[in-house]
Coordinates of N, CA, C and O in Angstrom, one line a residue:
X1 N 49.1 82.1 154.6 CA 49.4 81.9 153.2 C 49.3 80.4 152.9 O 49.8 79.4 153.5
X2 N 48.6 80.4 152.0 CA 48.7 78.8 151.3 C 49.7 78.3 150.9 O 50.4 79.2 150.4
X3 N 50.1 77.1 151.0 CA 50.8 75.8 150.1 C 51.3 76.8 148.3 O 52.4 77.2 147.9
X4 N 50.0 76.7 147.8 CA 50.1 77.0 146.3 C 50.1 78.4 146.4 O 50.1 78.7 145.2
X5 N 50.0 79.5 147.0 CA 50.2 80.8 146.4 C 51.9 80.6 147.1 O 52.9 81.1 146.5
X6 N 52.1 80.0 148.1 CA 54.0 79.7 148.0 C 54.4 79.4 146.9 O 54.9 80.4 146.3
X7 N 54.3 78.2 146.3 CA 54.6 77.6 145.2 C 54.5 78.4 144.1 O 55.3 78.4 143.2
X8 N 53.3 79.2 144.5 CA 53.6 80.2 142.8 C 54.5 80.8 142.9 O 55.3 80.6 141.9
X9 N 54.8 81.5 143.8 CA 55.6 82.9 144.5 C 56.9 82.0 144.3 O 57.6 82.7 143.5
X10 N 57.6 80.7 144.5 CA 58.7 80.3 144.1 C 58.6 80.2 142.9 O 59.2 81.1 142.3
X11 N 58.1 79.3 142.2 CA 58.0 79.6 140.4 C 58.4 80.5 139.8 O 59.4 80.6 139.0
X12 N 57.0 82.0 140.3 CA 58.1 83.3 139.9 C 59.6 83.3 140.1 O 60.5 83.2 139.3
X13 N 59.6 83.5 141.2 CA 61.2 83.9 141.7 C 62.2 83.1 141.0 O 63.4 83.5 140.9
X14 N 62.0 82.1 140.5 CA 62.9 81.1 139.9 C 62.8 81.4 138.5 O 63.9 81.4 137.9
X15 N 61.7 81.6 137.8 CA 61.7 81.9 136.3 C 62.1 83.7 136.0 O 62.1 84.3 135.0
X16 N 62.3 84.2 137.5 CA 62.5 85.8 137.0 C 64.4 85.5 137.5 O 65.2 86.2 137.0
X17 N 64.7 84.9 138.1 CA 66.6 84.5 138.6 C 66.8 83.7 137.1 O 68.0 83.8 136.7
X18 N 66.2 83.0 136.4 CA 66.7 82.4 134.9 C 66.5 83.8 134.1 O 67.5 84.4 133.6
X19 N 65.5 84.2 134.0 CA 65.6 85.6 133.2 C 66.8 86.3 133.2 O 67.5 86.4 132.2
X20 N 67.1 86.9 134.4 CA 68.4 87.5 134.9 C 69.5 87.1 134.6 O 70.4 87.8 134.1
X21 N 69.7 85.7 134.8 CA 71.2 85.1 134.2 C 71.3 85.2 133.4 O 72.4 85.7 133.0
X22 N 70.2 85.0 132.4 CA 70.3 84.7 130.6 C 70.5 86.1 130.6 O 71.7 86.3 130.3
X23 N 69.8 87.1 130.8 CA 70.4 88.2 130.4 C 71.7 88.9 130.7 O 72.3 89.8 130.0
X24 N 72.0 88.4 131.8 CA 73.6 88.8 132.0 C 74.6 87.7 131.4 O 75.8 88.0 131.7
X25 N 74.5 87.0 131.0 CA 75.2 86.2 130.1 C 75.5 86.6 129.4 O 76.7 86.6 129.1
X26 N 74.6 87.2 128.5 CA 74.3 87.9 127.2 C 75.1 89.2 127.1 O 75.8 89.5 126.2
X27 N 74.9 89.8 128.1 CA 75.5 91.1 128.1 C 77.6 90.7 128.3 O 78.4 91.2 127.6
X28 N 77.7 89.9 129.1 CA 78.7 89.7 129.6 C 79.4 88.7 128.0 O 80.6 88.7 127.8
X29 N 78.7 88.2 127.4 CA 79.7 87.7 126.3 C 79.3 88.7 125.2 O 79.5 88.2 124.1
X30 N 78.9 89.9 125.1 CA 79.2 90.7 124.0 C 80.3 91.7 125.0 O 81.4 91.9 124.5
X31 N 80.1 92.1 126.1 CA 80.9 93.0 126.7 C 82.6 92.2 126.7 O 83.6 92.9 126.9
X32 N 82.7 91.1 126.7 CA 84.2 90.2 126.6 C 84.5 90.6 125.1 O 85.5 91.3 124.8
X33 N 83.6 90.2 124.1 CA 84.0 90.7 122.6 C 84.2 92.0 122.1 O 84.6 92.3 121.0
X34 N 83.7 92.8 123.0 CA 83.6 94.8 122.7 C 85.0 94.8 123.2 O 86.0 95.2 122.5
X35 N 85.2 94.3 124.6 CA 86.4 94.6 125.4 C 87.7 93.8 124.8 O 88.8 94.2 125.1
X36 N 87.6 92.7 124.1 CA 88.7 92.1 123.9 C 89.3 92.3 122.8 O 90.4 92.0 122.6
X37 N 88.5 93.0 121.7 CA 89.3 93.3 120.4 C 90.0 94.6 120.3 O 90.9 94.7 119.5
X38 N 89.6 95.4 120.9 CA 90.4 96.7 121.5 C 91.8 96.5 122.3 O 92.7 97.3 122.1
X39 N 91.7 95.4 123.1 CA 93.0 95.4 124.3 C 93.9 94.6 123.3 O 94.9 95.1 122.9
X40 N 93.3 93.1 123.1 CA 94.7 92.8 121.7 C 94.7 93.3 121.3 O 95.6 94.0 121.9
X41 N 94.4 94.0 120.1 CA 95.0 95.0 119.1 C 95.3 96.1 119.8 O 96.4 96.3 119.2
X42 N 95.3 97.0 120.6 CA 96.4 97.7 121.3 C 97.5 97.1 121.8 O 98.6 97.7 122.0
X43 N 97.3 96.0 122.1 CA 98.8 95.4 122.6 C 99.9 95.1 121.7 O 101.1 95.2 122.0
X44 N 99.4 94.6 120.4 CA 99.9 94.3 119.2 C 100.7 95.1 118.6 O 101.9 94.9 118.3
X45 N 99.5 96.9 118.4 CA 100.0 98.0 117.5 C 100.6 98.7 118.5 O 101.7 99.2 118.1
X46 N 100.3 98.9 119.9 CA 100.9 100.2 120.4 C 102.0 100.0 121.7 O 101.7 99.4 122.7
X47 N 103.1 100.5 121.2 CA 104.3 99.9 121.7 C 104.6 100.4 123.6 O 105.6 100.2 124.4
X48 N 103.3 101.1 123.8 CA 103.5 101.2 125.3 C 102.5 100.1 125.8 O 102.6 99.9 127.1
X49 N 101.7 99.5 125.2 CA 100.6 98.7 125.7 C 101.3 97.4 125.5 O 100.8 96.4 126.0
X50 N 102.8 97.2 124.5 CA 103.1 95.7 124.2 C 104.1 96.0 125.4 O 104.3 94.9 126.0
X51 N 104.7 96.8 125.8 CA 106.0 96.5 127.1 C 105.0 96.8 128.1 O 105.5 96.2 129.0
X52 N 103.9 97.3 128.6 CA 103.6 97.2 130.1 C 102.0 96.3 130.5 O 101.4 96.4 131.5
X53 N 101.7 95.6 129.2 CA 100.6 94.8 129.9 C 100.6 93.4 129.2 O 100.2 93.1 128.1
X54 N 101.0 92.8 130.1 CA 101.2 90.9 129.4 C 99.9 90.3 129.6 O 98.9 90.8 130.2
X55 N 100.0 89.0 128.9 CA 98.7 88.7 128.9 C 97.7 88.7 130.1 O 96.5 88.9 130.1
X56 N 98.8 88.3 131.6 CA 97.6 88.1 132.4 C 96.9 89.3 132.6 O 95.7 89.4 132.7
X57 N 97.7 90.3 132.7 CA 96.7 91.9 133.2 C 95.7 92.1 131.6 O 94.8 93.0 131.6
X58 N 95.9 91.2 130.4 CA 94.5 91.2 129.0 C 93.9 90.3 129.5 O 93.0 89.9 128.7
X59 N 93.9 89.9 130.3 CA 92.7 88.4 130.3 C 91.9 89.5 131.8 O 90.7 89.7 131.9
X60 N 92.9 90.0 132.7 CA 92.4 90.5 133.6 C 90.9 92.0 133.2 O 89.8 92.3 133.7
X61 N 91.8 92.6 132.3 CA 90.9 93.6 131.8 C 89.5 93.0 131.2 O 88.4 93.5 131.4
X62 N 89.8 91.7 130.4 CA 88.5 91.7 129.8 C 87.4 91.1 130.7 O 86.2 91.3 130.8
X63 N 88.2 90.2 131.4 CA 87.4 89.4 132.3 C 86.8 90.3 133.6 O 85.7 90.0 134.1
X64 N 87.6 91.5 134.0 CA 86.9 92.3 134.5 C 85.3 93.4 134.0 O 84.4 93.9 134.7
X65 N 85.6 93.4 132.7 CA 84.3 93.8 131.7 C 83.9 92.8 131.8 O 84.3 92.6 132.9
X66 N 83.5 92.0 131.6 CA 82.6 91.1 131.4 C 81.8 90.3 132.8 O 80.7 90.0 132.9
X67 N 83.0 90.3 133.8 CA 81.8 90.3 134.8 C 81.3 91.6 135.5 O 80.5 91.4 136.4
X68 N 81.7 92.9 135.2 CA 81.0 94.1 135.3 C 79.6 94.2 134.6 O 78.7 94.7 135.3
X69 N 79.5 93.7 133.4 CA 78.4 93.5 132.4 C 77.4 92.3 133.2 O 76.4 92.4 133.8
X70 N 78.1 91.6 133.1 CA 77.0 90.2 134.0 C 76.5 91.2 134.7 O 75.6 91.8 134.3
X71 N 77.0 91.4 135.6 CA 75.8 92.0 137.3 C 75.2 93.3 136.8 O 74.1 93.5 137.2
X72 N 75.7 94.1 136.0 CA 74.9 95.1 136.2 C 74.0 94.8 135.4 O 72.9 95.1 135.8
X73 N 74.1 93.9 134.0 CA 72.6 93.6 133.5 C 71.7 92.6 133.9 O 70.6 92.8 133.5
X74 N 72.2 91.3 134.8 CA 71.6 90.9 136.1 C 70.6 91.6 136.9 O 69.4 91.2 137.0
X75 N 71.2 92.9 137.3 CA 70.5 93.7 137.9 C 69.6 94.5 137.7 O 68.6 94.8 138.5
X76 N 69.8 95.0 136.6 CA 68.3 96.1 136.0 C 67.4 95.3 135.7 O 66.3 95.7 135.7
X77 N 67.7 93.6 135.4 CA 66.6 92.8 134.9 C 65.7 92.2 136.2 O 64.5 92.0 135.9
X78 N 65.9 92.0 137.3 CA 65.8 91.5 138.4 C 64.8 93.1 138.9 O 63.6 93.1 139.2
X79 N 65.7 94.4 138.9 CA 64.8 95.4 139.6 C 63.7 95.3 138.4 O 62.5 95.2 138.9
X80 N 63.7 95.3 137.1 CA 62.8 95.2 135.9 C 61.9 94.7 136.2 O 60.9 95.3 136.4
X81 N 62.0 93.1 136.4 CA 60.7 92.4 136.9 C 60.5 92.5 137.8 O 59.6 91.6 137.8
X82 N 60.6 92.9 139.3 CA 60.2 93.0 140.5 C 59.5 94.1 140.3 O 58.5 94.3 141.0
X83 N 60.0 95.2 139.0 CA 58.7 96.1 139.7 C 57.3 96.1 138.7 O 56.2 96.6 138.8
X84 N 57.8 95.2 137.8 CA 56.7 95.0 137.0 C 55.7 94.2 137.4 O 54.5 94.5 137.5
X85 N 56.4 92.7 137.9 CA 55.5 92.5 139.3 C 54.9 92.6 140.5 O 54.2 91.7 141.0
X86 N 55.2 94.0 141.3 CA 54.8 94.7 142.1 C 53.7 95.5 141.4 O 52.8 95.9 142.2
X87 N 53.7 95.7 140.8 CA 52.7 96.6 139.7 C 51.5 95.6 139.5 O 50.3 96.0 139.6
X88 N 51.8 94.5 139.1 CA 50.9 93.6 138.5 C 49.9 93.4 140.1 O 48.8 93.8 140.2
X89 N 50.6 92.8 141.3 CA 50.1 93.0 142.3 C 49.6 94.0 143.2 O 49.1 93.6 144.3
X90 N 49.5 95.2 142.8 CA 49.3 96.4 143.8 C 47.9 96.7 143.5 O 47.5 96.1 142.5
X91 N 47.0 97.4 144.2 CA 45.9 97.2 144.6 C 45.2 98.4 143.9 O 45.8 99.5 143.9
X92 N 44.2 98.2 143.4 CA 43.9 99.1 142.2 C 44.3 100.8 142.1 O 44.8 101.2 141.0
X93 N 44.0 101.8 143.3 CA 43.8 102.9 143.9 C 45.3 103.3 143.9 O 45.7 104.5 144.2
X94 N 46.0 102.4 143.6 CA 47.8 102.5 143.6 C 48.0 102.6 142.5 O 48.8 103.5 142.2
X95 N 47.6 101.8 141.4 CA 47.6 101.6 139.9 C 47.5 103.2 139.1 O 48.1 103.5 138.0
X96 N 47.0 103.7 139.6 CA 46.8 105.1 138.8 C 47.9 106.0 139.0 O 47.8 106.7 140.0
X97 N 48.8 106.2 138.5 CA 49.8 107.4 138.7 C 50.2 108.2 137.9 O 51.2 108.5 137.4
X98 N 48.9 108.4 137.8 CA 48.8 110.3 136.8 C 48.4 110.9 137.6 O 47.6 110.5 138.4
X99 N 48.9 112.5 137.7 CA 48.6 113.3 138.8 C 47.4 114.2 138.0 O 47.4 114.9 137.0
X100 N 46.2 114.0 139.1 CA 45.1 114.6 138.9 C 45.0 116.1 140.0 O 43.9 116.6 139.9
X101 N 45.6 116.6 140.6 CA 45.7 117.8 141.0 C 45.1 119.0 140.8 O 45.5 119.4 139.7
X102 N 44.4 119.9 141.4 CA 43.8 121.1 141.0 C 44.8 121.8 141.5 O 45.7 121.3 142.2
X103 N 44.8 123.2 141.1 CA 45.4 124.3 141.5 C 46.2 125.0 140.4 O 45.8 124.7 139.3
X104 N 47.3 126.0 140.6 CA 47.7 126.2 139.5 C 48.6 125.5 139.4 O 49.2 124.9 140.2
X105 N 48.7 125.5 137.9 CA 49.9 124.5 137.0 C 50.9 125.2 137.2 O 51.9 124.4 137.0
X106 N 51.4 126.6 137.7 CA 53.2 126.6 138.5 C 52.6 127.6 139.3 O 51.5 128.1 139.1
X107 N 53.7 128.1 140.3 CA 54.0 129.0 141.0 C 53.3 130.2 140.8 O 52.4 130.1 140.0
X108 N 53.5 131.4 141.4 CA 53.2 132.7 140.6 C 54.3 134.0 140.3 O 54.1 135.2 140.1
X109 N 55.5 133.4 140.3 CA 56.5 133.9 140.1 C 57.0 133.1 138.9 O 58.0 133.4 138.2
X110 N 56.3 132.2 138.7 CA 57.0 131.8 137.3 C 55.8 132.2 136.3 O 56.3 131.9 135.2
X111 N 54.9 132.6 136.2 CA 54.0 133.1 135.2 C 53.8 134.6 134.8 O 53.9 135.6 135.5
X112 N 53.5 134.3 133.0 CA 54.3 134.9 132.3 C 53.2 136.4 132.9 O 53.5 137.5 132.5

């Protein structure tokens, strides 16, 4: 392997790991605002949620959603482009995945 097909191959890797953050970022500060307007205002209105969860177990709930949200949308973005670029790289004869198959189209216990 060359010098520059390294260097590309880091480039990618580094502009598809900023992809990923940005996108879990994103996910993770709407998932803190989905999650946090629900838990105060239950704590506020509902008088079993104001005697048994003080703030730190609200900071704990939301902040638990929100880094739930980070990684898992981290993650589908990361498997997203890995396979989009495994795709882009794979060798023509692999590219095709439509099944071209002869024979019958089912069983013969399933026809009518």
């Amino acid at each position: 392997m060359s010098t520059a097909s390294l260097d590309q191959k880091l480039a990618l890797a580094k502009r598809c790991s900023r992809e990923a953050t940005l996108a879990g970022a994103k996910a993770a500060a709407v998932a803190t605002v989905a999650s946090a307007i629900p838990t105060l205002a239950s704590v506020r209105m509902l008088p079993w949620a104001k005697a048994n969860i003080n703030p730190t177990g609200q900071a704990l709930i939301i902040s638990t959603v929100a880094g739930m949200a980070y990684f898992i949308a981290a993650d589908k973005k990361i498997l997203s482009l890995a396979r989009r670029h495994s795709f882009e790289n794979a060798p023509e004869h692999l590219k095709n995945t439509s099944y071209q198959g002869i024979g019958r189209p089912h069983p013969a216990f399933f026809r009518p």
